[in-house]
Coordinates of C-alpha atoms in Angstrom, one line a residue:
Chain A
M1 CA 28.6 -5.6 -29.1
N2 CA 29.2 -2.2 -30.4
A3 CA 25.7 -2.0 -31.8
L4 CA 24.4 -3.1 -28.4
L5 CA 26.4 -0.5 -26.6
H6 CA 25.1 2.0 -29.1
G7 CA 21.5 0.9 -28.6
R8 CA 21.8 1.2 -24.9
L9 CA 23.2 4.7 -25.1
T10 CA 20.6 5.9 -27.6
G11 CA 17.8 4.7 -25.3
L12 CA 19.3 6.4 -22.3
L13 CA 19.8 9.6 -24.2
A14 CA 16.3 9.5 -25.6
L15 CA 14.9 9.1 -22.1
A16 CA 17.1 12.0 -20.8
A17 CA 16.0 14.2 -23.7
V18 CA 12.3 13.4 -23.1
I19 CA 12.7 14.2 -19.4
A20 CA 14.6 17.5 -20.3
V21 CA 12.0 18.9 -22.7
L22 CA 8.8 17.6 -21.1
P23 CA 8.3 20.5 -18.6
A24 CA 8.0 22.9 -21.6
F25 CA 4.9 21.0 -22.6
L26 CA 3.3 20.8 -19.2
P27 CA 1.0 23.7 -18.7
N28 CA 0.9 23.8 -14.9
N29 CA 2.0 22.2 -11.6
F30 CA -0.8 19.7 -11.7
Y31 CA 0.7 18.0 -14.7
L32 CA 4.2 18.3 -13.3
D33 CA 2.9 16.6 -10.2
I34 CA 1.6 13.6 -12.2
A35 CA 4.9 13.5 -14.0
I36 CA 6.7 13.3 -10.7
L37 CA 4.5 10.5 -9.4
A38 CA 5.0 8.7 -12.7
G39 CA 8.8 9.1 -12.2
F40 CA 8.7 7.6 -8.7
N41 CA 6.7 4.7 -9.9
A42 CA 9.1 4.3 -12.8
V43 CA 12.1 4.1 -10.5
V44 CA 10.5 1.3 -8.5
C45 CA 9.4 -0.5 -11.7
V46 CA 12.8 -0.5 -13.2
G47 CA 14.1 -2.3 -10.2
L48 CA 11.1 -4.6 -10.0
N49 CA 11.6 -5.4 -13.7
L50 CA 15.1 -6.6 -13.0
L51 CA 13.6 -9.1 -10.6
I52 CA 10.4 -10.1 -12.6
G53 CA 11.5 -9.5 -16.1
Y54 CA 15.1 -10.6 -16.1
A55 CA 15.4 -13.0 -13.2
G56 CA 11.8 -14.3 -13.7
Q57 CA 11.0 -14.1 -10.0
I58 CA 7.7 -12.5 -9.1
S59 CA 7.2 -10.3 -6.1
L60 CA 3.7 -9.3 -4.9
G61 CA 5.1 -7.4 -1.9
H62 CA 7.3 -4.6 -3.3
A63 CA 5.0 -1.9 -2.0
G64 CA 6.1 -3.1 1.5
F65 CA 9.7 -2.1 0.7
F66 CA 8.5 1.2 -0.7
G67 CA 6.5 1.7 2.5
I68 CA 9.3 0.9 4.8
G69 CA 11.5 3.5 3.0
A70 CA 8.7 6.1 3.2
Y71 CA 8.0 5.5 6.9
A72 CA 11.7 5.3 7.8
S73 CA 12.1 8.8 6.4
G74 CA 8.9 10.1 7.9
V75 CA 9.6 8.7 11.4
L76 CA 13.3 9.2 11.7
V77 CA 13.2 12.8 10.4
G78 CA 10.0 13.8 12.0
S79 CA 10.1 12.1 15.4
Y80 CA 13.9 11.7 15.9
G81 CA 15.2 14.7 14.1
W82 CA 17.6 12.8 11.8
P83 CA 18.9 14.5 8.7
P84 CA 16.8 13.4 5.7
V85 CA 19.7 12.0 3.8
L86 CA 20.7 9.8 6.7
A87 CA 17.1 8.6 7.2
L88 CA 16.9 7.7 3.6
L89 CA 20.1 5.7 3.8
A90 CA 19.0 4.1 7.0
G91 CA 15.8 3.0 5.4
A92 CA 17.6 1.7 2.4
V93 CA 20.1 -0.3 4.5
F94 CA 17.3 -1.7 6.6
V95 CA 15.3 -2.7 3.6
G96 CA 18.4 -4.2 2.0
L97 CA 19.1 -6.3 5.1
L98 CA 15.5 -7.4 5.4
A99 CA 15.4 -8.3 1.7
F100 CA 18.7 -10.2 2.1
L101 CA 17.5 -12.1 5.1
V102 CA 14.2 -13.2 3.5
A103 CA 15.5 -13.6 0.0
K104 CA 17.5 -16.8 0.3
P105 CA 14.8 -19.0 1.8
I106 CA 12.0 -17.3 -0.2
L107 CA 13.7 -17.5 -3.6
R108 CA 13.9 -21.2 -3.3
L109 CA 10.2 -21.1 -3.9
K110 CA 8.7 -20.9 -7.4
G111 CA 5.7 -19.6 -9.2
H112 CA 2.6 -19.4 -7.0
Y113 CA 4.5 -20.2 -3.8
L114 CA 6.9 -17.4 -4.3
A115 CA 3.9 -15.1 -5.1
M116 CA 2.3 -16.2 -1.9
A117 CA 5.4 -15.6 0.2
T118 CA 6.1 -12.1 -1.2
L119 CA 2.5 -11.2 -0.9
G120 CA 2.6 -12.3 2.8
I121 CA 5.6 -10.1 3.5
G122 CA 4.0 -7.1 1.9
I123 CA 0.8 -7.6 3.8
I124 CA 2.5 -8.0 7.1
V125 CA 4.4 -4.8 6.5
S126 CA 1.3 -2.9 5.7
I127 CA -0.6 -4.3 8.7
V128 CA 2.3 -3.2 11.0
L129 CA 2.3 0.3 9.5
R130 CA -1.5 0.5 10.0
T131 CA -1.4 -0.8 13.5
E132 CA 1.6 0.8 15.2
S133 CA -0.2 4.2 15.2
G134 CA 2.0 5.6 18.0
L135 CA 4.8 5.6 15.6
T136 CA 3.2 5.8 12.2
G137 CA -0.1 7.6 12.8
G138 CA -2.1 4.5 11.9
P139 CA -4.5 4.3 9.0
D140 CA -4.6 8.2 8.8
G141 CA -0.9 8.3 8.0
M142 CA 1.6 10.8 9.0
M143 CA 3.0 14.1 7.9
V144 CA 6.6 14.1 6.6
E145 CA 9.0 17.0 6.8
P146 CA 10.5 18.5 3.7
F147 CA 13.8 17.1 2.3
R148 CA 16.8 19.3 3.3
I149 CA 20.3 18.8 2.2
F150 CA 23.2 21.1 3.1
G151 CA 20.7 23.5 4.5
V152 CA 18.8 23.7 1.2
E153 CA 15.2 22.7 1.3
L154 CA 13.8 20.8 -1.8
Y155 CA 10.5 22.6 -2.4
G156 CA 8.0 22.8 -5.2
E157 CA 7.1 20.6 -8.2
K158 CA 9.8 22.2 -10.4
V159 CA 12.6 21.2 -8.1
W160 CA 11.3 17.7 -7.4
Y161 CA 10.7 17.1 -11.1
W162 CA 14.4 17.4 -11.8
V163 CA 15.3 15.4 -8.7
V164 CA 13.1 12.5 -9.8
G165 CA 14.2 12.8 -13.4
L166 CA 17.8 12.6 -12.4
L167 CA 17.1 9.6 -10.2
L168 CA 15.2 7.8 -13.0
V169 CA 18.0 8.4 -15.5
G170 CA 20.5 7.1 -12.9
V171 CA 18.5 4.0 -12.1
V172 CA 17.9 3.2 -15.8
W173 CA 21.6 3.6 -16.5
L174 CA 22.4 1.3 -13.7
S175 CA 19.8 -1.2 -14.8
L176 CA 21.0 -1.2 -18.5
N177 CA 24.6 -1.7 -17.4
L178 CA 23.6 -4.5 -15.1
I179 CA 21.7 -6.3 -17.8
D180 CA 24.7 -6.2 -20.1
S181 CA 27.1 -7.2 -17.4
P182 CA 28.1 -10.9 -16.6
M183 CA 25.5 -10.6 -13.8
G184 CA 22.8 -9.7 -16.3
R185 CA 23.7 -12.6 -18.5
A186 CA 23.6 -14.9 -15.5
L187 CA 20.1 -13.6 -14.6
R188 CA 18.8 -14.2 -18.0
A189 CA 20.2 -17.7 -17.8
V190 CA 18.4 -18.2 -14.5
H191 CA 15.2 -17.0 -16.2
G192 CA 15.7 -19.4 -19.1
S193 CA 16.5 -22.5 -17.1
E194 CA 17.8 -22.5 -13.6
V195 CA 19.2 -26.0 -14.0
A196 CA 21.0 -25.2 -17.2
A197 CA 22.4 -22.1 -15.5
E198 CA 23.7 -24.1 -12.6
V199 CA 25.3 -26.6 -15.0
V200 CA 27.3 -24.0 -16.7
G201 CA 28.5 -22.7 -13.3
V202 CA 26.2 -19.8 -12.5
D203 CA 25.6 -19.4 -8.8
T204 CA 21.9 -18.9 -9.3
A205 CA 21.0 -18.5 -5.7
R206 CA 23.5 -15.6 -5.2
F207 CA 22.3 -13.7 -8.3
K208 CA 18.6 -14.1 -7.4
V209 CA 19.3 -12.8 -3.9
L210 CA 21.4 -9.9 -5.2
V211 CA 18.7 -8.7 -7.6
F212 CA 16.0 -9.1 -5.0
V213 CA 18.0 -6.9 -2.6
L214 CA 18.8 -4.4 -5.3
S215 CA 15.2 -4.0 -6.4
A216 CA 14.0 -3.7 -2.8
V217 CA 16.5 -1.0 -2.2
F218 CA 15.4 0.9 -5.3
A219 CA 11.8 0.8 -3.9
S220 CA 13.0 2.0 -0.5
V221 CA 14.8 5.0 -1.9
A222 CA 11.9 5.9 -4.1
G223 CA 9.6 5.5 -1.1
S224 CA 11.8 7.8 1.1
L225 CA 11.9 10.6 -1.5
F226 CA 8.2 10.1 -2.3
A227 CA 7.4 10.7 1.4
H228 CA 9.3 13.9 1.5
Y229 CA 7.8 15.1 -1.8
T230 CA 4.1 14.5 -0.9
G231 CA 4.6 15.4 2.8
L232 CA 1.9 12.9 3.8
I233 CA 2.2 9.1 3.8
T234 CA -0.5 6.6 4.5
P235 CA -0.3 2.8 4.8
A236 CA -2.2 2.5 1.5
K237 CA 1.1 3.3 -0.2
A238 CA 2.5 0.0 1.2
D239 CA -0.5 -2.3 0.8
F240 CA -1.4 -5.2 -1.5
F241 CA -2.9 -2.9 -4.2
K242 CA 0.1 -0.8 -4.5
S243 CA 2.2 -4.0 -5.0
I244 CA -0.2 -5.2 -7.6
E245 CA -0.1 -1.8 -9.3
L246 CA 3.7 -2.0 -9.5
V247 CA 3.7 -5.5 -10.9
T248 CA 1.0 -4.5 -13.4
M249 CA 3.1 -1.6 -14.5
V250 CA 6.1 -3.8 -15.2
V251 CA 4.1 -6.5 -16.9
F252 CA 2.0 -4.0 -18.9
G253 CA 5.0 -2.1 -20.2
G254 CA 6.8 -5.2 -21.1
M255 CA 8.8 -7.7 -19.1
A256 CA 12.5 -7.8 -19.6
S257 CA 12.5 -4.3 -21.1
T258 CA 13.9 -1.5 -18.9
F259 CA 12.2 1.1 -21.0
G260 CA 9.1 -1.0 -21.0
A261 CA 9.0 -0.7 -17.2
V262 CA 9.3 3.1 -17.5
V263 CA 6.6 3.3 -20.2
G264 CA 4.3 1.0 -18.1
A265 CA 4.8 3.1 -15.0
V266 CA 4.0 6.3 -17.0
V267 CA 0.9 5.0 -18.8
L268 CA -0.6 3.4 -15.7
T269 CA 0.0 6.5 -13.6
L270 CA -1.7 8.7 -16.2
L271 CA -4.6 6.3 -16.7
P272 CA -6.4 6.8 -13.4
Q273 CA -6.0 10.6 -13.8
A274 CA -7.7 10.3 -17.2
L275 CA -10.3 8.0 -15.8
T276 CA -11.5 10.4 -13.1
V277 CA -13.8 11.7 -15.8
F278 CA -15.6 8.3 -15.5
Q279 CA -15.5 8.3 -11.7
D280 CA -18.0 5.5 -11.3
Y281 CA -16.5 3.4 -14.0
Q282 CA -12.9 3.8 -13.0
Q283 CA -12.4 0.3 -11.5
I284 CA -14.3 -1.3 -14.4
V285 CA -12.2 0.4 -17.0
L286 CA -9.0 -0.3 -15.1
G287 CA -9.8 -4.0 -14.6
G288 CA -10.9 -4.3 -18.2
I289 CA -7.7 -2.7 -19.5
L290 CA -5.6 -5.0 -17.3
M291 CA -7.3 -8.1 -18.6
A292 CA -7.3 -7.0 -22.2
T293 CA -3.6 -6.1 -22.2
M294 CA -2.6 -9.4 -20.7
V295 CA -4.8 -11.4 -23.0
F296 CA -4.0 -9.6 -26.2
M297 CA -0.4 -8.5 -25.6
P298 CA 1.0 -10.9 -23.0
K299 CA 4.5 -9.7 -23.8
G300 CA 3.5 -6.2 -22.8
L301 CA 3.2 -2.9 -24.6
L302 CA 6.7 -2.0 -25.6
P303 CA 7.9 -5.4 -26.9
T304 CA 4.6 -5.8 -28.8
L305 CA 5.1 -2.4 -30.4
A306 CA 8.7 -3.2 -31.1
A307 CA 7.7 -6.4 -32.8
L308 CA 5.5 -4.3 -35.2
I309 CA 8.6 -2.4 -36.4
P310 CA 10.4 -4.9 -38.5
A311 CA 14.1 -5.7 -38.3
R312 CA 15.0 -3.1 -35.7
R313 CA 17.1 -3.8 -32.7
R314 CA 15.3 -4.2 -29.5
A315 CA 15.6 -1.7 -26.7
Chain B
M1 CA -10.3 -20.2 31.0
F2 CA -11.5 -23.3 29.1
A3 CA -14.7 -21.5 28.1
E4 CA -12.6 -18.7 26.7
L5 CA -10.5 -21.1 24.7
L6 CA -13.6 -22.9 23.5
Q7 CA -15.1 -19.6 22.5
Y8 CA -12.1 -18.7 20.3
L9 CA -12.0 -22.2 18.8
L10 CA -15.7 -21.9 17.8
S11 CA -15.4 -18.5 16.2
G12 CA -12.2 -19.7 14.5
L13 CA -13.9 -22.7 13.0
T14 CA -16.7 -20.6 11.7
I15 CA -14.6 -18.2 9.8
G16 CA -12.2 -21.1 9.0
A17 CA -15.0 -22.9 7.2
I18 CA -15.3 -20.0 4.8
Y19 CA -11.6 -19.9 4.2
A20 CA -11.8 -23.6 3.6
L21 CA -14.5 -23.1 0.9
A22 CA -12.4 -20.4 -0.7
G23 CA -9.3 -22.5 -0.5
L24 CA -11.1 -25.4 -2.0
G25 CA -12.2 -23.1 -4.8
F26 CA -8.6 -22.1 -5.5
S27 CA -7.6 -25.7 -5.6
I28 CA -10.3 -26.9 -8.0
I29 CA -9.4 -24.2 -10.5
Y30 CA -5.7 -24.7 -10.0
N31 CA -6.0 -28.4 -10.7
A32 CA -8.0 -27.9 -13.9
S33 CA -6.0 -25.0 -15.3
H34 CA -2.9 -24.2 -13.2
V35 CA -4.4 -20.8 -12.7
I36 CA -4.5 -19.1 -9.3
N37 CA -7.8 -17.2 -9.5
F38 CA -7.4 -14.0 -7.6
A39 CA -11.1 -13.3 -8.3
Q40 CA -12.1 -16.1 -6.0
G41 CA -12.9 -13.6 -3.2
E42 CA -15.3 -11.8 -5.6
F43 CA -17.4 -14.9 -5.9
I44 CA -17.8 -14.8 -2.1
M45 CA -18.7 -11.1 -2.4
I46 CA -21.3 -11.7 -5.1
G47 CA -23.0 -14.5 -3.0
G48 CA -23.1 -12.3 0.0
M49 CA -24.3 -9.1 -1.7
A50 CA -26.9 -10.9 -3.9
S51 CA -28.5 -12.8 -1.0
A52 CA -28.5 -9.7 1.2
T53 CA -30.0 -7.3 -1.3
L54 CA -32.5 -9.8 -2.8
T55 CA -33.9 -10.8 0.6
A56 CA -34.2 -7.1 1.5
S57 CA -36.4 -6.7 -1.6
G58 CA -38.6 -9.6 -0.6
V59 CA -37.2 -12.6 -2.4
P60 CA -37.2 -15.7 -0.1
L61 CA -33.8 -16.6 1.2
P62 CA -33.2 -20.0 -0.5
L63 CA -34.2 -18.4 -3.9
A64 CA -31.9 -15.4 -3.2
I65 CA -29.0 -17.7 -2.5
L66 CA -29.7 -19.7 -5.6
I67 CA -29.8 -16.6 -7.8
G68 CA -26.6 -15.3 -6.2
C69 CA -25.0 -18.7 -6.8
G70 CA -26.2 -18.8 -10.4
G71 CA -24.9 -15.3 -11.0
A72 CA -21.5 -16.1 -9.6
M73 CA -21.3 -19.3 -11.7
L74 CA -22.1 -17.3 -14.8
V75 CA -19.4 -14.7 -13.9
G76 CA -16.9 -17.6 -13.2
V77 CA -17.6 -19.1 -16.6
L78 CA -17.2 -15.7 -18.3
V79 CA -13.9 -15.1 -16.6
A80 CA -12.7 -18.5 -17.7
K81 CA -14.0 -18.1 -21.2
F82 CA -12.9 -14.6 -22.0
A83 CA -9.8 -14.1 -20.0
V84 CA -8.2 -17.3 -18.8
E85 CA -8.9 -19.5 -21.8
R86 CA -7.4 -17.0 -24.3
A87 CA -4.2 -16.7 -22.3
R88 CA -3.6 -20.5 -22.3
D89 CA 0.1 -20.3 -22.8
A90 CA 0.8 -17.2 -20.8
S91 CA 3.2 -17.2 -17.9
T92 CA 2.3 -17.4 -14.3
V93 CA 2.7 -13.7 -13.8
T94 CA 0.5 -12.9 -16.7
L95 CA -2.3 -15.2 -15.5
I96 CA -2.0 -13.7 -12.0
I97 CA -2.5 -10.2 -13.5
I98 CA -5.4 -11.3 -15.6
T99 CA -7.4 -12.7 -12.6
I100 CA -6.5 -9.6 -10.5
G101 CA -7.8 -7.5 -13.4
A102 CA -11.0 -9.6 -13.3
S103 CA -11.3 -9.1 -9.6
I104 CA -10.9 -5.3 -9.9
F105 CA -13.4 -5.3 -12.8
L106 CA -16.0 -7.3 -10.8
R107 CA -15.6 -5.1 -7.8
G108 CA -16.2 -2.1 -10.0
V109 CA -19.4 -3.6 -11.4
A110 CA -20.6 -4.6 -7.9
E111 CA -20.1 -1.1 -6.7
L112 CA -22.1 0.2 -9.6
V113 CA -24.9 -2.3 -8.9
W114 CA -24.9 -2.3 -5.1
G115 CA -23.1 0.8 -4.0
K116 CA -20.4 1.0 -1.4
D117 CA -22.6 0.6 1.7
F118 CA -22.6 -2.3 4.1
K119 CA -25.6 -4.7 3.5
R120 CA -27.2 -6.6 6.2
L121 CA -28.6 -10.1 5.9
D122 CA -30.7 -11.5 8.8
A123 CA -29.4 -14.7 10.5
F124 CA -31.1 -17.8 9.0
S125 CA -32.6 -19.0 12.3
G126 CA -32.6 -16.3 14.8
E127 CA -29.9 -14.7 16.9
T128 CA -30.5 -16.4 20.3
P129 CA -27.0 -17.6 21.2
I130 CA -26.6 -21.3 21.9
Q131 CA -24.8 -22.0 25.2
F132 CA -22.2 -24.7 25.0
L133 CA -19.9 -25.6 27.9
G134 CA -19.7 -22.0 29.0
A135 CA -19.1 -20.7 25.5
S136 CA -21.8 -19.1 23.5
M137 CA -22.4 -19.5 19.8
Q138 CA -24.5 -17.8 17.2
P139 CA -26.9 -20.2 15.5
Q140 CA -25.5 -18.8 12.2
S141 CA -22.1 -20.3 13.0
L142 CA -23.8 -23.7 12.9
W143 CA -25.2 -22.8 9.5
V144 CA -21.8 -21.8 8.3
V145 CA -19.9 -24.8 9.5
G146 CA -22.8 -27.2 8.5
T147 CA -23.1 -25.8 5.0
A148 CA -19.4 -25.8 4.5
G149 CA -19.2 -29.4 5.7
V150 CA -22.0 -30.6 3.4
L151 CA -20.4 -28.8 0.4
I152 CA -17.0 -30.2 1.1
V153 CA -18.4 -33.7 1.3
A154 CA -20.4 -33.1 -1.8
I155 CA -17.3 -31.9 -3.7
G156 CA -15.4 -35.0 -2.5
L157 CA -18.2 -37.3 -3.8
F158 CA -18.4 -35.3 -7.1
F159 CA -14.7 -35.9 -7.8
A160 CA -14.8 -39.5 -6.7
K161 CA -18.1 -40.6 -8.3
T162 CA -19.2 -38.5 -11.3
L163 CA -17.8 -38.5 -14.8
T164 CA -17.3 -34.8 -14.9
G165 CA -15.4 -34.9 -11.6
K166 CA -13.2 -37.7 -12.8
A167 CA -12.6 -35.7 -16.0
I168 CA -11.4 -32.7 -14.0
L169 CA -9.1 -35.0 -12.0
A170 CA -7.7 -36.5 -15.1
T171 CA -7.1 -33.1 -16.6
S172 CA -5.3 -32.0 -13.5
H173 CA -3.0 -35.0 -13.7
N174 CA -2.1 -34.8 -17.3
R175 CA -3.8 -32.3 -19.7
L176 CA -2.6 -33.9 -22.9
A177 CA -3.4 -37.4 -21.9
A178 CA -6.9 -36.3 -20.8
Q179 CA -7.4 -34.7 -24.2
L180 CA -6.2 -37.9 -25.9
V181 CA -8.9 -40.0 -24.2
G182 CA -11.5 -37.6 -25.4
I183 CA -12.0 -35.2 -22.5
D184 CA -13.0 -31.8 -23.6
V185 CA -10.4 -29.9 -21.6
K186 CA -11.8 -26.5 -22.3
R187 CA -15.2 -27.5 -20.8
V188 CA -13.4 -29.0 -17.8
V189 CA -11.8 -25.6 -17.1
L190 CA -15.2 -23.9 -17.5
A191 CA -16.8 -26.4 -15.2
S192 CA -14.1 -25.9 -12.6
F193 CA -14.6 -22.1 -12.6
A194 CA -18.4 -22.6 -12.3
L195 CA -18.0 -25.0 -9.5
S196 CA -15.6 -22.9 -7.4
A197 CA -17.7 -19.8 -8.1
A198 CA -20.7 -21.7 -6.7
L199 CA -18.7 -22.8 -3.6
G200 CA -17.6 -19.2 -3.0
A201 CA -21.1 -17.7 -3.5
V202 CA -22.8 -20.1 -1.1
G203 CA -20.0 -19.4 1.4
G204 CA -20.6 -15.7 1.0
A205 CA -24.3 -16.1 1.6
V206 CA -24.1 -18.1 4.8
V207 CA -21.4 -15.9 6.3
A208 CA -23.2 -12.6 5.4
P209 CA -25.2 -12.4 8.6
I210 CA -22.0 -12.6 10.6
T211 CA -19.7 -10.4 8.7
F212 CA -22.1 -8.1 6.8
S213 CA -21.6 -7.7 3.1
Y214 CA -19.8 -5.0 1.2
T215 CA -18.2 -4.8 -2.2
E216 CA -14.6 -4.9 -0.7
M217 CA -15.3 -8.0 1.4
G218 CA -13.9 -10.4 -1.2
I219 CA -10.3 -9.1 -1.0
M220 CA -9.2 -10.4 2.4
L221 CA -11.4 -13.5 2.2
G222 CA -9.9 -14.3 -1.1
L223 CA -6.3 -13.8 0.1
K224 CA -7.0 -15.9 3.2
G225 CA -8.5 -18.6 0.9
F226 CA -5.3 -18.5 -1.2
T227 CA -3.3 -18.8 2.1
A228 CA -5.4 -21.8 3.0
A229 CA -4.8 -23.4 -0.4
V230 CA -1.1 -22.9 -0.3
L231 CA -0.9 -24.0 3.4
G232 CA -2.6 -27.3 2.4
G233 CA -0.4 -27.7 -0.7
L234 CA -1.8 -26.2 -3.9
G235 CA -4.2 -28.4 -5.7
H236 CA -4.7 -30.7 -2.7
G237 CA -8.5 -30.5 -1.9
P238 CA -8.5 -31.9 1.7
G239 CA -5.3 -29.9 2.3
A240 CA -7.1 -26.7 1.4
V241 CA -9.9 -27.5 3.8
A242 CA -7.5 -28.3 6.6
G243 CA -5.5 -25.1 5.7
G244 CA -8.7 -23.0 5.9
L245 CA -9.6 -24.4 9.3
I246 CA -6.1 -23.9 10.6
V247 CA -5.9 -20.3 9.4
G248 CA -9.3 -19.6 10.9
V249 CA -8.5 -21.1 14.3
A250 CA -5.0 -19.5 14.5
E251 CA -6.5 -16.2 13.6
A252 CA -9.1 -16.4 16.4
L253 CA -6.5 -17.5 18.9
G254 CA -4.1 -14.8 17.8
A255 CA -6.9 -12.2 18.1
G256 CA -7.9 -13.5 21.5
Y257 CA -4.5 -14.1 23.2
I258 CA -2.1 -11.8 21.3
S259 CA -3.6 -8.8 19.6
S260 CA -6.8 -8.3 17.7
A261 CA -5.2 -5.6 15.6
Y262 CA -2.8 -8.2 14.2
K263 CA -5.6 -10.7 13.5
D264 CA -5.2 -10.4 9.7
A265 CA -1.4 -10.8 9.9
V266 CA -1.6 -14.2 11.6
A267 CA -2.5 -16.0 8.4
F268 CA 0.4 -14.5 6.5
V269 CA 2.9 -15.1 9.3
I270 CA 1.9 -18.8 9.4
I271 CA 2.1 -19.1 5.6
L272 CA 5.6 -17.5 5.6
A273 CA 6.8 -19.9 8.3
V274 CA 5.3 -22.9 6.5
L275 CA 6.7 -21.9 3.2
L276 CA 10.2 -21.3 4.7
F277 CA 10.3 -24.6 6.5
M278 CA 8.0 -26.8 4.4
P279 CA 8.1 -25.3 0.9
N280 CA 5.4 -27.7 -0.3
G281 CA 2.8 -26.7 2.2
L282 CA 1.5 -29.2 4.7
F283 CA 0.3 -31.8 2.3
G284 CA 1.7 -30.8 -1.0
K285 CA 4.0 -32.9 -3.0
R286 CA 6.2 -30.3 -4.6
G287 CA 7.1 -26.7 -4.3
T288 CA 8.0 -26.2 -7.9
E289 CA 5.7 -25.3 -10.8
R290 CA 4.6 -28.1 -12.9
V291 CA 6.1 -27.6 -16.3

């Protein structure tokens, strides 16, 4: 137990340390911008990993929740003059309620049926965002006002880097604590065998719903802040591909590994940037890498690397 | 009034026939390997693009379709052999990611070969609309529905009458038992990928004069095919066909009577409703994974 606690703290401190020293190695705002985008993705992936990696429930629609958060902030602040913090909270509450309402019936489904249902929700959300152009600006997207809190405007890559870094550390801390709590153990029991979990008295339905709602809210908050950071949101941020991208990050980094989700998000955010050199081949390389990783390291990057280091505790 | 409804029904059945072919493709592969092949839409795209570009460069249409079909089958076999076969014991999520990777890869290759532009394929037998009880119909719609019908019947006969078909069925019921009676399960998986690739490619070719062809066309067609397959109950062939037609007709009615902007959402609203109230799909036996 002590070792476990120790391991958890070490990981968290290591992450915080990396985030703290990274800016010193980033030559300009372009790199800082990529780091920020990676941070936003990582926040969503840590939440999604709780759902996919720990509870074993796939969601192909999480970009929809990200999108609702982003547009809630964009619309409420821009068109209705709400304070950004309030808009962010409203988006999160709405997404939480929506996730709660759909979670119970949807999480009865398994495997491909669950994949289909979550995919359906995500696609419906993105079609609504694309179509209701009076509110959302349609396919061209909408401008979002800067984030203001107590009269201070968050501006520039440097400020946003620390905001996202702090958020990521907070989310990782929450996730690690959750995994080691009775709820985390219950979730892993659900993943292992739902029937066995029920037999020993775990209320599987309740936990699955809880983690679904939680991961959706993470996505919504990240979406809200992302919208303020970039200043422009488009329905593409909520569509099927974004959802796939998020799931891929989780699976690529390593399922059931919080740090794996972070690593997956970082690597797969960097990759397309590196691939712009190969413009025409970008999709081919990306698709090829996806297939190759899944075929040769089905457990994902971090667990595969961890297995190479003998007799060390797992992150 | 009636003519309008008839018009929607006809256009719904046309596009529904393509969804049915795609859905059938999903089901065949699912049965043989328990994989949902997210690259199914790419087979449709390959069929459409190949027939459109080959005929444009002077190849006769039947030959062009045949080449497209052969190309798609080869691609299907390669996906099965190099990606799916190697990940035999992988989880559902992993397999989903692999086939999504394959679909992104194939789209990338297609863009390199064919470019991003829309490609046009002439209708097979002219564009003079056929008048029918006040509704009008493109002759190509008849080609689409007719071809899909013939293919669906042929697939039914294939599974009922041929040894390969029966081997696929046996594998889908019990992989181990099939192996024990001497069925080469790996070849069955390859055959199922080739078969559903061929179905998709032919569908893509016959629908090309109606929808135009472009490298991104496979995405929505594939997702609608998946909807059709789940609606009918995964792995249930006739169910997938019915699912495809239902999705197509509902979409056309939704576009006509409710809002054409929400046309694409109709399929997903239906599938959500069905999954919530009938978790097994319309004809499926179970909503849980086979272990």
